[in-house]
Amino acid sequence: KAGVTQTPRYLIKTRGQQVTLSCSPISGHRSVSWYQQTPGQGLQFLFEYFSETQRNKGNFPGRFSGRQFSNSRSEMNVSTLELGDSALYLCASRRASGGTQETQYFGPGTRLLVL
Amino acid sequence: KQEVTQIPAALSVPEGENLVLNCSFTDSAIYNLQWFRQDPGKGLTSLLLIQSSQREQTSGRLNASLDKSSGRSTLYIAASQPGDSATYLCAGIPYNTDKLIFGTGTRLQVFP
């Protein structure tokens, strides 16, 4: 069974640009969550999607947005990139949503560098 | 504010030692607790998920306990090996969400 896949794995952008990251969950998983990992702030929750609906959102500015498609694949978009957006972006999937006592499985991440 | 802290921040031990990693959380809304390991530059690998109704979980040489009343969880690693070298993260999971609130991590190095 294939794991969570994320594309691209590495990305270099310049300030002011926008970027779209993609996440394909494990087959049969309908919940996808996104996290940002930086040396200073650690791992922080961005948002969670289930059945194409955003269920939770973390404390990030509106430049960070996401969506989920009918096949459960998810994308996140960051507009007007800032140097501080340089991070490892991780997505996680699980079969169902909230309170179902299930493990979340993480992808390898997309490393974004903003110059 | 929901906070999860881990002690120690870093640990370096010789192979074969038994280890205890600590995780504490301040919010009683934390329902479940999950432990992960992260290898350098990689994603997270789930180790153990402890549900609110449980007190501990075991997998191989790993044992994790959860005490909600004191807001603490511990990860016990028996007979440590160099392959255990990684960063270990605990994450609290509030009730009825998929949101993980991560701790600061413990960087473990096991040397031969």
Coordinates of C-alpha atoms in Angstrom, one line a residue:
Chain A
K1 CA 0.0 0.0 0.0
A2 CA 1.6 3.3 -1.1
G3 CA 2.2 5.9 1.6
V4 CA 1.4 9.6 1.6
T5 CA 3.1 11.3 -1.3
Q6 CA 4.0 14.9 -1.6
T7 CA 5.2 16.9 -4.6
P8 CA 7.4 18.6 -5.2
R9 CA 10.0 17.4 -2.7
Y10 CA 12.1 20.6 -3.0
L11 CA 11.2 24.1 -4.1
I12 CA 13.1 27.4 -4.4
K13 CA 11.1 30.6 -4.8
T14 CA 11.7 34.3 -4.4
R15 CA 9.9 36.7 -2.2
G16 CA 6.5 37.8 -3.5
Q17 CA 5.9 34.7 -5.6
Q18 CA 3.3 32.1 -4.9
V19 CA 3.6 28.4 -4.5
T20 CA 1.3 25.4 -4.7
L21 CA 2.2 22.1 -2.9
S22 CA 0.4 18.8 -3.5
C23 CA -0.4 15.9 -1.2
S24 CA -1.8 12.5 -2.2
P25 CA -3.1 10.6 0.8
I26 CA -3.0 6.9 1.4
S27 CA -5.7 5.2 -0.7
G28 CA -9.0 5.1 1.2
H29 CA -8.0 8.0 3.5
R30 CA -10.3 11.0 3.4
S31 CA -8.8 13.3 5.9
V32 CA -5.7 15.4 5.1
S33 CA -3.9 17.8 7.4
W34 CA -1.1 20.2 6.7
Y35 CA 1.8 21.2 9.0
Q36 CA 4.6 23.7 8.8
Q37 CA 8.0 22.8 10.4
T38 CA 10.6 25.5 11.1
P39 CA 13.6 25.4 13.4
G40 CA 12.2 28.3 15.4
Q41 CA 8.6 27.4 15.8
G42 CA 8.7 23.6 15.5
L43 CA 5.7 21.8 14.0
Q44 CA 2.6 23.9 13.6
F45 CA -0.9 23.0 12.4
L46 CA -2.0 24.7 9.2
F47 CA -5.4 23.2 8.3
E48 CA -7.3 20.0 8.0
Y49 CA -9.6 18.8 5.3
F50 CA -12.2 16.1 5.2
S51 CA -14.5 15.3 2.3
E52 CA -13.5 18.5 0.5
T53 CA -14.4 20.7 3.5
Q54 CA -12.0 22.5 5.8
R55 CA -12.7 21.3 9.3
N56 CA -10.0 23.1 11.3
K57 CA -7.6 26.0 10.6
G58 CA -4.5 27.0 12.5
N59 CA -3.2 30.4 13.3
F60 CA -1.7 31.4 10.0
P61 CA -2.3 34.5 7.8
G62 CA -4.7 34.4 4.9
R63 CA -1.8 34.0 2.5
F64 CA -2.0 30.3 3.4
S65 CA -4.9 28.5 1.8
G66 CA -5.8 25.0 0.9
R67 CA -8.3 22.8 -0.8
Q68 CA -9.2 19.1 -1.1
F69 CA -10.5 17.4 -4.2
S70 CA -13.1 14.7 -4.6
N71 CA -10.3 12.0 -4.8
S72 CA -9.1 13.3 -1.4
R73 CA -5.9 14.8 -2.9
S74 CA -5.1 18.1 -1.3
E75 CA -3.2 21.2 -2.3
M76 CA -2.0 24.1 -0.2
N77 CA -1.1 27.5 -1.6
V78 CA 1.0 30.2 -0.2
S79 CA 0.7 33.6 -1.9
T80 CA 3.1 36.6 -1.7
L81 CA 5.9 34.5 -0.2
E82 CA 8.0 35.8 2.6
L83 CA 11.4 34.7 3.8
G84 CA 9.8 33.3 7.0
D85 CA 7.8 30.9 4.9
S86 CA 10.9 28.8 4.3
A87 CA 10.1 25.5 6.0
L88 CA 9.4 21.9 5.6
Y89 CA 5.7 21.4 4.8
L90 CA 4.2 18.1 5.9
C91 CA 0.9 16.6 5.1
A92 CA -0.8 13.7 7.0
S93 CA -3.7 11.5 6.2
R94 CA -6.1 9.3 8.0
R95 CA -9.0 7.3 7.0
A96 CA -11.8 9.2 8.8
S97 CA -12.0 12.4 10.8
G98 CA -11.9 13.6 14.4
G99 CA -12.4 11.4 17.3
T100 CA -12.0 8.1 15.5
Q101 CA -8.9 7.1 17.4
E102 CA -6.8 6.6 14.3
T103 CA -3.2 7.1 13.6
Q104 CA -2.2 9.9 11.2
Y105 CA 0.4 9.0 8.6
F106 CA 2.8 11.6 7.4
G107 CA 4.4 12.2 4.0
P108 CA 8.1 13.0 3.4
G109 CA 7.4 16.7 3.2
T110 CA 8.1 19.5 0.7
R111 CA 11.1 21.6 1.6
L112 CA 10.5 25.2 0.5
L113 CA 13.2 27.8 0.4
V114 CA 12.3 31.4 -0.1
L115 CA 15.1 33.7 -1.3
Chain B
K1 CA -3.0 28.3 25.0
Q2 CA -2.4 24.6 24.4
E3 CA 1.3 23.8 25.0
V4 CA 3.2 20.6 24.8
T5 CA 6.8 20.4 26.1
Q6 CA 9.4 17.7 26.0
I7 CA 12.3 17.0 28.3
P8 CA 15.2 16.6 27.7
A9 CA 15.7 18.6 24.5
A10 CA 18.7 16.4 23.6
L11 CA 20.1 13.1 24.9
S12 CA 23.3 11.2 24.0
V13 CA 23.7 7.7 25.4
P14 CA 25.7 4.6 24.7
E15 CA 24.1 1.6 23.0
G16 CA 22.2 -0.7 25.3
E17 CA 20.8 1.8 27.7
N18 CA 17.2 2.0 28.7
L19 CA 15.8 5.5 28.1
V20 CA 12.8 7.6 29.2
L21 CA 11.6 10.6 27.2
N22 CA 9.1 12.9 28.8
C23 CA 6.2 14.9 27.4
S24 CA 4.0 17.2 29.4
F25 CA 0.9 19.1 28.3
T26 CA -1.0 21.9 29.9
D27 CA -4.4 21.6 28.4
S28 CA -7.0 19.2 29.8
A29 CA -8.6 19.2 26.4
I30 CA -5.8 16.9 25.1
Y31 CA -7.6 13.7 24.5
N32 CA -5.2 11.3 22.9
L33 CA -1.4 11.4 22.7
Q34 CA 0.8 10.2 19.8
W35 CA 4.5 9.6 19.7
F36 CA 6.5 10.1 16.4
R37 CA 10.1 9.8 15.3
Q38 CA 11.7 12.0 12.7
D39 CA 14.9 11.3 11.0
P40 CA 17.0 14.3 9.7
G41 CA 15.3 15.9 6.7
K42 CA 12.5 13.4 6.7
G43 CA 8.8 13.2 7.5
L44 CA 7.3 11.7 10.7
T45 CA 6.9 8.1 11.5
S46 CA 4.2 7.2 13.9
L47 CA 5.4 5.1 16.8
L48 CA 2.5 4.8 19.3
L49 CA -1.0 6.3 19.7
I50 CA -2.4 6.3 23.2
Q51 CA -6.1 6.8 23.4
S52 CA -7.7 8.6 26.3
S53 CA -9.2 5.4 27.6
Q54 CA -5.8 3.7 27.7
R55 CA -2.9 4.2 30.1
E56 CA -0.2 2.7 27.9
Q57 CA 0.8 1.2 24.6
T58 CA 3.6 -1.1 23.7
S59 CA 5.3 -1.9 20.4
G60 CA 8.5 -3.9 20.4
R61 CA 11.1 -2.2 22.6
L62 CA 8.9 0.9 22.9
N63 CA 6.4 1.5 25.7
A64 CA 4.4 4.8 26.1
S65 CA 2.2 5.8 29.0
L66 CA -0.3 8.5 29.4
D67 CA -1.5 10.1 32.6
K68 CA -4.1 12.7 31.8
S69 CA -4.6 13.8 35.4
S70 CA -1.0 15.0 35.7
G71 CA -0.7 16.0 32.0
R72 CA 2.2 13.7 31.3
S73 CA 3.3 11.0 28.9
T74 CA 6.5 9.1 28.8
L75 CA 8.2 7.0 26.1
Y76 CA 10.3 4.2 27.3
I77 CA 12.9 2.8 24.9
A78 CA 14.5 -0.5 26.0
A79 CA 18.0 -1.6 25.1
S80 CA 18.7 1.4 22.8
Q81 CA 20.4 0.9 19.5
P82 CA 22.3 3.3 17.1
G83 CA 19.3 3.0 14.7
D84 CA 17.1 4.6 17.4
S85 CA 19.0 7.9 16.8
A86 CA 16.4 10.4 15.7
T87 CA 14.2 13.2 17.0
Y88 CA 11.3 12.0 19.0
L89 CA 8.1 14.1 19.1
C90 CA 5.0 13.8 21.1
A91 CA 1.7 15.3 20.0
G92 CA -1.5 16.0 21.9
I93 CA -4.7 15.5 20.1
P94 CA -7.8 17.4 21.3
Y95 CA -11.1 15.7 21.4
N96 CA -12.9 15.3 18.1
T97 CA -10.2 16.8 16.0
D98 CA -7.3 15.7 13.8
K99 CA -5.2 18.6 14.9
L100 CA -1.9 17.5 16.4
I101 CA -0.3 19.9 18.9
F102 CA 3.4 19.0 18.8
G103 CA 6.0 19.2 21.5
T104 CA 9.4 20.7 21.1
G105 CA 11.1 17.3 20.5
T106 CA 13.9 15.3 22.0
R107 CA 17.0 14.8 19.8
L108 CA 18.4 11.3 20.7
Q109 CA 21.8 10.0 19.7
V110 CA 22.8 6.5 20.6
F111 CA 26.4 5.8 20.0
P112 CA 28.0 2.3 19.6

